Amino acid sequence: MIVGAGSAGCVLANRLSADPEVRVCLLEAGGKDSYIWIHVPIGYLYTQNNPRTDWCFKTEAEDGLNGRVLNYPRGRVLGGCSSINGMIYMRGQARDYDHWRQLGNPGWGWDEVLPLFTRAEDYYLGADAAHGSGGEWRVEDMRLRWEILDAFQAAAAELGIPKTEDFNRGDNAGCGYFHVNQKRGVRWNAAKAFLRPVRDRPNLTVVTQAQATRLRLEGRRAVGVELRLRGERATVGARREVILASGAIGSPQLLQLSGIGPGALLREHGIPVVHALEGVGGNLQDHLQVRLAFRVKNTRTVNEQANSLWGRIGMGLEYALFKRGPLTMAPSQLGAFAKSDPALETPDLQYHVQPLSLDKFGEPLHAFPAFTASVANLRPESRGTVHIKSPDPLAAPAIQPNYLSTATDRRVAAEAIRLTRRIVAAPALERFEPEEFKPGPEFQSDAELARAAGDIGTTIFHPVGTARMGDDDLAVVDARLRVRGIERLRVADASVMPRITSGNTAAPTMMIAEKAADMIKQDRHA
């Protein structure tokens, strides 16, 4: 039984049901991925913060963000976050996975996980030492370019951040256009890639509108799931294993509701403690992006097109006729990986650069030409929590990322703003006369820049780590993703990451599911 048909759940369902002797039930709280805006790439504007496709979570008020509350989108539909995310294909750095292995997780080093990335991949340029061809997960190049983004890339090169064509070879240093999970200008989500081709397998049952509410346990053994099925209570049994693939928010929430988690938290909400596992819901890590914005001249950006009736008509026609143009855009097109400190071994900053600007996500674009350079600390020290606020399984949990809660994170945020200003001041951008208006040039000292980062920082939607793997007392699962102290129960999603990867987290999450499927099959025949 797989709980959650998102990026991980769809991979698991595909791989495990390939054995006709294994019966697989895949539960999804949301509905089918038939909504048109899932498939038009720019449709994330309409799928995020939409209860049809999104859990519509919010964080608690964040001290590091000067008391602000953030929207916290998580997919609630077949395909999960792969149906509403930015479509960016990014594995991270080889050192990320080698570090996982060094933390006591054998089998998770870069040389061991790279084959899992490549076997699922259908890379548009074909197979080579770092990429696969013919797999389910389509990876393509961007279908549009922007003069202002090309100039930003040239400016970065002038500061020693070299141009690159591929961020996914183990060292993502450099600046270039992202690769995306699209197929000829249409979003390629996990449901299309992994679920649709195998939906007719007689041993695979996919149930939508089925929200898991608690695990069924016999002592310390998982035997099934309680759920709300289209509004009615139901139970489903599992003969072999229950696999949680509900993500960094949903999986720890379900464990806690089931009596597995921090003892004091469970007792506070009147939940009998089945197994006091203190790490459940802790270790929350996320990438906070600091969004700098600049007015420009002598060029065209999305702002002018989106604010013009004829511009919007033109964009629609270009997409309808050719599957090209701004409607194929991922939220960010140009990326860069750089160092906040030259002494670092590998980049610790990631840029998402966009030929547009707005006050905040979901609001109209500005009327003047501008671009946004968002920059995130890839290795934050800050750690947060996901804790239930009620024994009611339908109540949202408290999500507290604790952004910018350490002095190092505040210093890196300040250095990231300074580096961005140096890039924008480089000769390659000079003819566009960039003028910073967010946060504004008046912020200069470390303290001022940290405060500004709190005002303009927002999540880039990469929560991980809340059921981390390891061999210490706060680890939730072992290296084979088995929940410590509970039989026949695993977690296989972004929540098991002991440390966040150096980049976007969708591809690593699917790799985790690939590896989980291999281990489940191996253990079945052991």
PDB file of N, CA, C and O in Angstrom, residues 242-268:
ATOM      1  N   VAL A 242       3.249  -1.069   4.215  1.00  0.00           N
ATOM      2  CA  VAL A 242       2.672   0.249   3.975  1.00  0.00           C
ATOM      3  C   VAL A 242       3.835   1.194   3.703  1.00  0.00           C
ATOM      4  O   VAL A 242       4.813   1.222   4.471  1.00  0.00           O
ATOM      5  N   ILE A 243       3.747   1.952   2.620  1.00  0.00           N
ATOM      6  CA  ILE A 243       4.816   2.870   2.217  1.00  0.00           C
ATOM      7  C   ILE A 243       4.253   4.278   2.187  1.00  0.00           C
ATOM      8  O   ILE A 243       3.319   4.561   1.424  1.00  0.00           O
ATOM      9  N   LEU A 244       4.779   5.152   3.013  1.00  0.00           N
ATOM     10  CA  LEU A 244       4.335   6.536   3.039  1.00  0.00           C
ATOM     11  C   LEU A 244       5.101   7.325   1.987  1.00  0.00           C
ATOM     12  O   LEU A 244       6.336   7.345   1.985  1.00  0.00           O
ATOM     13  N   ALA A 245       4.366   7.971   1.089  1.00  0.00           N
ATOM     14  CA  ALA A 245       4.948   8.809   0.043  1.00  0.00           C
ATOM     15  C   ALA A 245       4.155  10.105  -0.047  1.00  0.00           C
ATOM     16  O   ALA A 245       3.861  10.600  -1.126  1.00  0.00           O
ATOM     17  N   SER A 246       3.831  10.649   1.118  1.00  0.00           N
ATOM     18  CA  SER A 246       2.987  11.839   1.206  1.00  0.00           C
ATOM     19  C   SER A 246       3.780  13.125   1.343  1.00  0.00           C
ATOM     20  O   SER A 246       3.202  14.192   1.532  1.00  0.00           O
ATOM     21  N   GLY A 247       5.106  13.027   1.288  1.00  0.00           N
ATOM     22  CA  GLY A 247       5.931  14.223   1.276  1.00  0.00           C
ATOM     23  C   GLY A 247       6.359  14.687   2.650  1.00  0.00           C
ATOM     24  O   GLY A 247       5.993  14.129   3.687  1.00  0.00           O
ATOM     25  N   ALA A 248       7.145  15.763   2.655  1.00  0.00           N
ATOM     26  CA  ALA A 248       7.765  16.254   3.880  1.00  0.00           C
ATOM     27  C   ALA A 248       6.774  16.845   4.859  1.00  0.00           C
ATOM     28  O   ALA A 248       7.102  17.053   6.028  1.00  0.00           O
ATOM     29  N   ILE A 249       5.556  17.125   4.403  1.00  0.00           N
ATOM     30  CA  ILE A 249       4.505  17.596   5.310  1.00  0.00           C
ATOM     31  C   ILE A 249       3.566  16.442   5.660  1.00  0.00           C
ATOM     32  O   ILE A 249       3.297  16.160   6.823  1.00  0.00           O
ATOM     33  N   GLY A 250       3.083  15.737   4.652  1.00  0.00           N
ATOM     34  CA  GLY A 250       2.070  14.712   4.869  1.00  0.00           C
ATOM     35  C   GLY A 250       2.559  13.480   5.604  1.00  0.00           C
ATOM     36  O   GLY A 250       1.837  12.925   6.442  1.00  0.00           O
ATOM     37  N   SER A 251       3.770  13.015   5.320  1.00  0.00           N
ATOM     38  CA  SER A 251       4.232  11.779   5.964  1.00  0.00           C
ATOM     39  C   SER A 251       4.448  11.933   7.465  1.00  0.00           C
ATOM     40  O   SER A 251       3.956  11.108   8.244  1.00  0.00           O
ATOM     41  N   PRO A 252       5.140  12.970   7.952  1.00  0.00           N
ATOM     42  CA  PRO A 252       5.257  13.105   9.410  1.00  0.00           C
ATOM     43  C   PRO A 252       3.916  13.373  10.082  1.00  0.00           C
ATOM     44  O   PRO A 252       3.682  12.922  11.206  1.00  0.00           O
ATOM     45  N   GLN A 253       3.026  14.101   9.394  1.00  0.00           N
ATOM     46  CA  GLN A 253       1.703  14.334   9.959  1.00  0.00           C
ATOM     47  C   GLN A 253       0.975  13.016  10.182  1.00  0.00           C
ATOM     48  O   GLN A 253       0.391  12.782  11.251  1.00  0.00           O
ATOM     49  N   LEU A 254       1.010  12.128   9.193  1.00  0.00           N
ATOM     50  CA  LEU A 254       0.303  10.853   9.325  1.00  0.00           C
ATOM     51  C   LEU A 254       0.939   9.981  10.405  1.00  0.00           C
ATOM     52  O   LEU A 254       0.221   9.302  11.169  1.00  0.00           O
ATOM     53  N   LEU A 255       2.253   9.984  10.497  1.00  0.00           N
ATOM     54  CA  LEU A 255       2.907   9.234  11.560  1.00  0.00           C
ATOM     55  C   LEU A 255       2.462   9.740  12.927  1.00  0.00           C
ATOM     56  O   LEU A 255       2.122   8.945  13.823  1.00  0.00           O
ATOM     57  N   GLN A 256       2.446  11.046  13.117  1.00  0.00           N
ATOM     58  CA  GLN A 256       2.049  11.611  14.404  1.00  0.00           C
ATOM     59  C   GLN A 256       0.591  11.287  14.734  1.00  0.00           C
ATOM     60  O   GLN A 256       0.266  10.926  15.875  1.00  0.00           O
ATOM     61  N   LEU A 257      -0.278  11.416  13.745  1.00  0.00           N
ATOM     62  CA  LEU A 257      -1.686  11.087  13.974  1.00  0.00           C
ATOM     63  C   LEU A 257      -1.870   9.628  14.376  1.00  0.00           C
ATOM     64  O   LEU A 257      -2.865   9.273  15.041  1.00  0.00           O
ATOM     65  N   SER A 258      -0.913   8.796  13.997  1.00  0.00           N
ATOM     66  CA  SER A 258      -1.005   7.361  14.258  1.00  0.00           C
ATOM     67  C   SER A 258      -0.299   6.948  15.543  1.00  0.00           C
ATOM     68  O   SER A 258      -0.189   5.747  15.830  1.00  0.00           O
ATOM     69  N   GLY A 259       0.203   7.925  16.305  1.00  0.00           N
ATOM     70  CA  GLY A 259       0.852   7.615  17.565  1.00  0.00           C
ATOM     71  C   GLY A 259       2.330   7.334  17.449  1.00  0.00           C
ATOM     72  O   GLY A 259       2.936   6.757  18.363  1.00  0.00           O
ATOM     73  N   ILE A 260       2.943   7.741  16.330  1.00  0.00           N
ATOM     74  CA  ILE A 260       4.380   7.552  16.122  1.00  0.00           C
ATOM     75  C   ILE A 260       5.000   8.941  15.997  1.00  0.00           C
ATOM     76  O   ILE A 260       4.765   9.654  15.012  1.00  0.00           O
ATOM     77  N   GLY A 261       5.771   9.347  16.988  1.00  0.00           N
ATOM     78  CA  GLY A 261       6.340  10.686  16.947  1.00  0.00           C
ATOM     79  C   GLY A 261       6.778  11.138  18.319  1.00  0.00           C
ATOM     80  O   GLY A 261       6.881  10.328  19.261  1.00  0.00           O
ATOM     81  N   PRO A 262       7.060  12.427  18.487  1.00  0.00           N
ATOM     82  CA  PRO A 262       7.489  12.945  19.790  1.00  0.00           C
ATOM     83  C   PRO A 262       6.425  12.707  20.861  1.00  0.00           C
ATOM     84  O   PRO A 262       5.266  13.121  20.709  1.00  0.00           O
ATOM     85  N   GLY A 263       6.817  12.036  21.929  1.00  0.00           N
ATOM     86  CA  GLY A 263       5.847  11.651  22.942  1.00  0.00           C
ATOM     87  C   GLY A 263       5.082  12.821  23.530  1.00  0.00           C
ATOM     88  O   GLY A 263       3.854  12.768  23.681  1.00  0.00           O
ATOM     89  N   ALA A 264       5.776  13.913  23.864  1.00  0.00           N
ATOM     90  CA  ALA A 264       5.107  15.069  24.478  1.00  0.00           C
ATOM     91  C   ALA A 264       4.084  15.670  23.518  1.00  0.00           C
ATOM     92  O   ALA A 264       2.989  16.075  23.943  1.00  0.00           O
ATOM     93  N   LEU A 265       4.415  15.756  22.244  1.00  0.00           N
ATOM     94  CA  LEU A 265       3.486  16.308  21.252  1.00  0.00           C
ATOM     95  C   LEU A 265       2.235  15.449  21.153  1.00  0.00           C
ATOM     96  O   LEU A 265       1.105  15.967  21.131  1.00  0.00           O
ATOM     97  N   LEU A 266       2.405  14.136  21.092  1.00  0.00           N
ATOM     98  CA  LEU A 266       1.248  13.247  20.970  1.00  0.00           C
ATOM     99  C   LEU A 266       0.365  13.331  22.209  1.00  0.00           C
ATOM    100  O   LEU A 266      -0.870  13.410  22.096  1.00  0.00           O
ATOM    101  N   ARG A 267       0.978  13.334  23.384  1.00  0.00           N
ATOM    102  CA  ARG A 267       0.184  13.422  24.613  1.00  0.00           C
ATOM    103  C   ARG A 267      -0.550  14.749  24.704  1.00  0.00           C
ATOM    104  O   ARG A 267      -1.692  14.810  25.188  1.00  0.00           O
ATOM    105  N   GLU A 268       0.079  15.820  24.226  1.00  0.00           N
ATOM    106  CA  GLU A 268      -0.573  17.134  24.233  1.00  0.00           C
ATOM    107  C   GLU A 268      -1.894  17.109  23.482  1.00  0.00           C
ATOM    108  O   GLU A 268      -2.846  17.802  23.860  1.00  0.00           O
TER     109      GLU A 268
END
